[in-house]
Amino acid sequence: MVQPLGWDVVSQNDLGVAEVEETGLSFVENALLKARNAAAQTGLPSLADDSGLAVDALGGAPGIYSARYSGLGDAANNEKLLRELNGVANRRAQFICALALVKHAKDPVPLICLGQWSGEILTAPQGEQGFGYDPIFKPDDCDCSSAQLSPERKSARSHRGLAMQQLLQQIASQQGQ
Protein backbone atom coordinates (compact mmCIF):
# COMPACT_ATOMS: atom_id res chain seq x y z
CA MET A 1 0.00 0.00 0.00
CA VAL A 2 2.96 2.36 0.39
CA GLN A 3 4.40 1.62 -3.06
CA PRO A 4 3.49 5.13 -4.30
CA LEU A 5 5.97 6.52 -1.76
CA GLY A 6 8.85 4.36 -2.93
CA TRP A 7 9.57 3.25 0.63
CA ASP A 8 11.24 -0.01 1.56
CA VAL A 9 8.94 -1.56 4.14
CA VAL A 10 10.15 -4.13 6.64
CA SER A 11 7.85 -5.70 9.20
CA GLN A 12 8.58 -5.23 12.87
CA ASN A 13 8.77 -9.04 13.20
CA ASP A 14 11.54 -9.16 10.59
CA LEU A 15 13.48 -6.59 12.62
CA GLY A 16 13.01 -8.51 15.87
CA VAL A 17 10.99 -5.76 17.52
CA ALA A 18 9.58 -6.93 20.86
CA GLU A 19 5.89 -6.14 21.21
CA VAL A 20 4.84 -3.38 23.56
CA GLU A 21 1.94 -3.80 25.96
CA GLU A 22 -1.14 -2.05 24.60
CA THR A 23 -1.95 0.15 27.57
CA GLY A 24 -3.64 2.94 25.62
CA LEU A 25 -7.29 3.78 26.09
CA SER A 26 -7.96 4.29 22.37
CA PHE A 27 -6.93 2.93 18.99
CA VAL A 28 -4.84 6.07 18.43
CA GLU A 29 -2.99 5.73 21.75
CA ASN A 30 -2.19 2.06 21.07
CA ALA A 31 -1.03 2.72 17.49
CA LEU A 32 1.25 5.47 18.80
CA LEU A 33 2.65 3.20 21.53
CA LYS A 34 3.47 0.55 18.91
CA ALA A 35 5.06 3.03 16.49
CA ARG A 36 7.20 4.68 19.18
CA ASN A 37 8.25 1.26 20.50
CA ALA A 38 9.38 0.07 17.06
CA ALA A 39 11.22 3.33 16.38
CA ALA A 40 12.97 3.15 19.75
CA GLN A 41 14.11 -0.43 19.15
CA THR A 42 15.23 0.05 15.54
CA GLY A 43 16.24 3.69 15.22
CA LEU A 44 14.05 3.81 12.09
CA PRO A 45 10.85 5.66 11.24
CA SER A 46 7.90 3.47 12.13
CA LEU A 47 4.32 2.99 11.02
CA ALA A 48 1.97 1.10 13.32
CA ASP A 49 -1.70 0.17 13.29
CA ASP A 50 -4.26 -0.50 15.96
CA SER A 51 -7.62 -1.68 14.75
CA GLY A 52 -10.77 -3.25 16.04
CA LEU A 53 -14.50 -3.59 15.91
CA ALA A 54 -16.88 -1.27 17.74
CA VAL A 55 -20.46 -2.52 18.13
CA ASP A 56 -23.09 0.13 18.86
CA ALA A 57 -25.34 -2.10 21.00
CA LEU A 58 -22.35 -3.03 23.17
CA GLY A 59 -21.28 0.55 23.85
CA GLY A 60 -18.36 0.29 21.43
CA ALA A 61 -17.11 -3.10 22.62
CA PRO A 62 -15.07 -5.07 21.86
CA GLY A 63 -13.18 -1.92 20.75
CA ILE A 64 -9.50 -1.81 21.69
CA TYR A 65 -9.89 -5.31 23.15
CA SER A 66 -11.08 -6.81 19.83
CA ALA A 67 -8.18 -9.23 19.32
CA ARG A 68 -8.37 -10.54 22.88
CA TYR A 69 -12.14 -10.27 23.44
CA SER A 70 -12.69 -13.89 24.40
CA GLY A 71 -9.07 -14.63 25.18
CA LEU A 72 -9.21 -17.63 22.85
CA GLY A 73 -8.71 -16.35 19.28
CA ASP A 74 -10.76 -15.33 16.24
CA ALA A 75 -13.39 -18.09 16.20
CA ALA A 76 -14.06 -17.73 19.93
CA ASN A 77 -14.21 -13.93 19.61
CA ASN A 78 -16.85 -14.28 16.89
CA GLU A 79 -18.84 -16.79 18.92
CA LYS A 80 -18.77 -14.55 22.00
CA LEU A 81 -19.91 -11.52 19.99
CA LEU A 82 -22.74 -13.46 18.33
CA ARG A 83 -23.90 -14.74 21.76
CA GLU A 84 -23.90 -11.20 23.16
CA LEU A 85 -25.94 -9.93 20.21
CA ASN A 86 -28.42 -12.81 20.26
CA GLY A 87 -31.89 -11.25 20.05
CA VAL A 88 -30.49 -7.71 19.68
CA ALA A 89 -32.09 -5.75 16.83
CA ASN A 90 -29.41 -3.03 16.55
CA ARG A 91 -26.45 -4.83 15.03
CA ARG A 92 -24.65 -1.69 13.73
CA ALA A 93 -20.87 -1.80 13.98
CA GLN A 94 -17.74 -0.12 12.68
CA PHE A 95 -14.28 -1.44 12.00
CA ILE A 96 -11.86 1.29 13.08
CA CYS A 97 -8.18 1.63 12.17
CA ALA A 98 -5.70 4.10 13.61
CA LEU A 99 -2.33 4.47 11.90
CA ALA A 100 0.57 6.25 13.57
CA LEU A 101 3.72 7.25 11.70
CA VAL A 102 6.71 8.54 13.65
CA LYS A 103 10.03 9.72 12.24
CA HIS A 104 11.75 8.69 15.48
CA ALA A 105 10.71 7.46 18.92
CA LYS A 106 10.25 10.93 20.39
CA ASP A 107 8.70 12.51 17.29
CA PRO A 108 6.67 15.44 18.71
CA VAL A 109 4.38 15.57 15.66
CA PRO A 110 3.40 12.02 14.68
CA LEU A 111 1.16 11.58 11.68
CA ILE A 112 -2.14 10.01 12.79
CA CYS A 113 -4.78 8.73 10.37
CA LEU A 114 -8.14 7.11 11.05
CA GLY A 115 -10.28 4.88 8.86
CA GLN A 116 -13.77 3.65 9.61
CA TRP A 117 -15.81 0.99 7.79
CA SER A 118 -19.45 0.85 8.82
CA GLY A 119 -21.78 -2.09 8.59
CA GLU A 120 -23.66 -4.61 10.66
CA ILE A 121 -23.00 -7.86 12.48
CA LEU A 122 -24.50 -10.90 10.78
CA THR A 123 -26.25 -13.66 12.75
CA ALA A 124 -23.82 -16.35 11.54
CA PRO A 125 -20.35 -16.46 9.94
CA GLN A 126 -20.12 -16.27 6.15
CA GLY A 127 -17.01 -16.66 4.00
CA GLU A 128 -13.47 -17.93 4.32
CA GLN A 129 -11.32 -14.89 3.41
CA GLY A 130 -9.81 -12.47 5.85
CA PHE A 131 -9.43 -12.89 9.60
CA GLY A 132 -10.85 -11.74 12.89
CA TYR A 133 -14.44 -10.55 12.69
CA ASP A 134 -14.55 -10.57 8.86
CA PRO A 135 -16.93 -13.58 8.65
CA ILE A 136 -19.60 -11.85 10.76
CA PHE A 137 -19.25 -8.26 9.47
CA LYS A 138 -21.33 -7.10 6.51
CA PRO A 139 -20.16 -3.69 5.26
CA ASP A 140 -22.83 -1.17 4.25
CA ASP A 141 -21.42 -0.99 0.73
CA CYS A 142 -21.55 -4.78 0.14
CA ASP A 143 -24.10 -7.54 -0.11
CA CYS A 144 -21.79 -10.06 1.59
CA SER A 145 -19.52 -10.39 4.60
CA SER A 146 -16.05 -8.88 4.47
CA ALA A 147 -14.73 -12.48 4.55
CA GLN A 148 -16.35 -12.99 1.14
CA LEU A 149 -14.56 -10.07 -0.51
CA SER A 150 -11.44 -10.49 -2.60
CA PRO A 151 -8.34 -9.15 -0.86
CA GLU A 152 -8.13 -6.35 -3.46
CA ARG A 153 -11.74 -5.28 -2.99
CA LYS A 154 -11.46 -5.43 0.79
CA SER A 155 -8.21 -3.45 0.80
CA ALA A 156 -9.74 -0.69 -1.32
CA ARG A 157 -12.68 -0.05 1.01
CA SER A 158 -11.79 -1.35 4.46
CA HIS A 159 -10.94 0.69 7.54
CA ARG A 160 -7.24 -0.05 6.98
CA GLY A 161 -7.46 0.83 3.31
CA LEU A 162 -9.18 4.13 4.12
CA ALA A 163 -6.64 5.00 6.82
CA MET A 164 -3.78 4.19 4.44
CA GLN A 165 -5.31 6.33 1.68
CA GLN A 166 -5.52 9.20 4.18
CA LEU A 167 -1.89 8.63 5.21
CA LEU A 168 -0.69 8.71 1.60
CA GLN A 169 -2.64 11.94 0.97
CA GLN A 170 -1.20 13.62 4.06
CA ILE A 171 2.35 12.60 3.18
CA ALA A 172 1.90 13.83 -0.40
CA SER A 173 0.52 17.10 0.96
CA GLN A 174 3.49 17.54 3.31
CA GLN A 175 5.97 16.76 0.54
CA GLY A 176 4.29 19.34 -1.68
CA GLN A 177 4.86 22.13 0.85
Coordinates of C-alpha atoms in Angstrom, one line a residue:
M1 CA 0.0 0.0 0.0
V2 CA 3.0 2.4 0.4
Q3 CA 4.4 1.6 -3.1
P4 CA 3.5 5.1 -4.3
L5 CA 6.0 6.5 -1.8
G6 CA 8.9 4.4 -2.9
W7 CA 9.6 3.3 0.6
D8 CA 11.2 0.0 1.6
V9 CA 8.9 -1.6 4.1
V10 CA 10.2 -4.1 6.6
S11 CA 7.9 -5.7 9.2
Q12 CA 8.6 -5.2 12.9
N13 CA 8.8 -9.0 13.2
D14 CA 11.5 -9.2 10.6
L15 CA 13.5 -6.6 12.6
G16 CA 13.0 -8.5 15.9
V17 CA 11.0 -5.8 17.5
A18 CA 9.6 -6.9 20.9
E19 CA 5.9 -6.1 21.2
V20 CA 4.8 -3.4 23.6
E21 CA 1.9 -3.8 26.0
E22 CA -1.1 -2.0 24.6
T23 CA -2.0 0.2 27.6
G24 CA -3.6 2.9 25.6
L25 CA -7.3 3.8 26.1
S26 CA -8.0 4.3 22.4
F27 CA -6.9 2.9 19.0
V28 CA -4.8 6.1 18.4
E29 CA -3.0 5.7 21.7
N30 CA -2.2 2.1 21.1
A31 CA -1.0 2.7 17.5
L32 CA 1.3 5.5 18.8
L33 CA 2.7 3.2 21.5
K34 CA 3.5 0.6 18.9
A35 CA 5.1 3.0 16.5
R36 CA 7.2 4.7 19.2
N37 CA 8.2 1.3 20.5
A38 CA 9.4 0.1 17.1
A39 CA 11.2 3.3 16.4
A40 CA 13.0 3.1 19.8
Q41 CA 14.1 -0.4 19.1
T42 CA 15.2 0.0 15.5
G43 CA 16.2 3.7 15.2
L44 CA 14.0 3.8 12.1
P45 CA 10.8 5.7 11.2
S46 CA 7.9 3.5 12.1
L47 CA 4.3 3.0 11.0
A48 CA 2.0 1.1 13.3
D49 CA -1.7 0.2 13.3
D50 CA -4.3 -0.5 16.0
S51 CA -7.6 -1.7 14.8
G52 CA -10.8 -3.2 16.0
L53 CA -14.5 -3.6 15.9
A54 CA -16.9 -1.3 17.7
V55 CA -20.5 -2.5 18.1
D56 CA -23.1 0.1 18.9
A57 CA -25.3 -2.1 21.0
L58 CA -22.4 -3.0 23.2
G59 CA -21.3 0.5 23.9
G60 CA -18.4 0.3 21.4
A61 CA -17.1 -3.1 22.6
P62 CA -15.1 -5.1 21.9
G63 CA -13.2 -1.9 20.7
I64 CA -9.5 -1.8 21.7
Y65 CA -9.9 -5.3 23.1
S66 CA -11.1 -6.8 19.8
A67 CA -8.2 -9.2 19.3
R68 CA -8.4 -10.5 22.9
Y69 CA -12.1 -10.3 23.4
S70 CA -12.7 -13.9 24.4
G71 CA -9.1 -14.6 25.2
L72 CA -9.2 -17.6 22.9
G73 CA -8.7 -16.4 19.3
D74 CA -10.8 -15.3 16.2
A75 CA -13.4 -18.1 16.2
A76 CA -14.1 -17.7 19.9
N77 CA -14.2 -13.9 19.6
N78 CA -16.8 -14.3 16.9
E79 CA -18.8 -16.8 18.9
K80 CA -18.8 -14.6 22.0
L81 CA -19.9 -11.5 20.0
L82 CA -22.7 -13.5 18.3
R83 CA -23.9 -14.7 21.8
E84 CA -23.9 -11.2 23.2
L85 CA -25.9 -9.9 20.2
N86 CA -28.4 -12.8 20.3
G87 CA -31.9 -11.2 20.1
V88 CA -30.5 -7.7 19.7
A89 CA -32.1 -5.8 16.8
N90 CA -29.4 -3.0 16.5
R91 CA -26.4 -4.8 15.0
R92 CA -24.6 -1.7 13.7
A93 CA -20.9 -1.8 14.0
Q94 CA -17.7 -0.1 12.7
F95 CA -14.3 -1.4 12.0
I96 CA -11.9 1.3 13.1
C97 CA -8.2 1.6 12.2
A98 CA -5.7 4.1 13.6
L99 CA -2.3 4.5 11.9
A100 CA 0.6 6.3 13.6
L101 CA 3.7 7.2 11.7
V102 CA 6.7 8.5 13.7
K103 CA 10.0 9.7 12.2
H104 CA 11.7 8.7 15.5
A105 CA 10.7 7.5 18.9
K106 CA 10.2 10.9 20.4
D107 CA 8.7 12.5 17.3
P108 CA 6.7 15.4 18.7
V109 CA 4.4 15.6 15.7
P110 CA 3.4 12.0 14.7
L111 CA 1.2 11.6 11.7
I112 CA -2.1 10.0 12.8
C113 CA -4.8 8.7 10.4
L114 CA -8.1 7.1 11.1
G115 CA -10.3 4.9 8.9
Q116 CA -13.8 3.7 9.6
W117 CA -15.8 1.0 7.8
S118 CA -19.4 0.9 8.8
G119 CA -21.8 -2.1 8.6
E120 CA -23.7 -4.6 10.7
I121 CA -23.0 -7.9 12.5
L122 CA -24.5 -10.9 10.8
T123 CA -26.3 -13.7 12.7
A124 CA -23.8 -16.4 11.5
P125 CA -20.3 -16.5 9.9
Q126 CA -20.1 -16.3 6.1
G127 CA -17.0 -16.7 4.0
E128 CA -13.5 -17.9 4.3
Q129 CA -11.3 -14.9 3.4
G130 CA -9.8 -12.5 5.9
F131 CA -9.4 -12.9 9.6
G132 CA -10.9 -11.7 12.9
Y133 CA -14.4 -10.6 12.7
D134 CA -14.6 -10.6 8.9
P135 CA -16.9 -13.6 8.6
I136 CA -19.6 -11.9 10.8
F137 CA -19.3 -8.3 9.5
K138 CA -21.3 -7.1 6.5
P139 CA -20.2 -3.7 5.3
D140 CA -22.8 -1.2 4.3
D141 CA -21.4 -1.0 0.7
C142 CA -21.6 -4.8 0.1
D143 CA -24.1 -7.5 -0.1
C144 CA -21.8 -10.1 1.6
S145 CA -19.5 -10.4 4.6
S146 CA -16.1 -8.9 4.5
A147 CA -14.7 -12.5 4.5
Q148 CA -16.4 -13.0 1.1
L149 CA -14.6 -10.1 -0.5
S150 CA -11.4 -10.5 -2.6
P151 CA -8.3 -9.1 -0.9
E152 CA -8.1 -6.3 -3.5
R153 CA -11.7 -5.3 -3.0
K154 CA -11.5 -5.4 0.8
S155 CA -8.2 -3.4 0.8
A156 CA -9.7 -0.7 -1.3
R157 CA -12.7 0.0 1.0
S158 CA -11.8 -1.3 4.5
H159 CA -10.9 0.7 7.5
R160 CA -7.2 0.0 7.0
G161 CA -7.5 0.8 3.3
L162 CA -9.2 4.1 4.1
A163 CA -6.6 5.0 6.8
M164 CA -3.8 4.2 4.4
Q165 CA -5.3 6.3 1.7
Q166 CA -5.5 9.2 4.2
L167 CA -1.9 8.6 5.2
L168 CA -0.7 8.7 1.6
Q169 CA -2.6 11.9 1.0
Q170 CA -1.2 13.6 4.1
I171 CA 2.3 12.6 3.2
A172 CA 1.9 13.8 -0.4
S173 CA 0.5 17.1 1.0
Q174 CA 3.5 17.5 3.3
Q175 CA 6.0 16.8 0.5
G176 CA 4.3 19.3 -1.7
Q177 CA 4.9 22.1 0.9

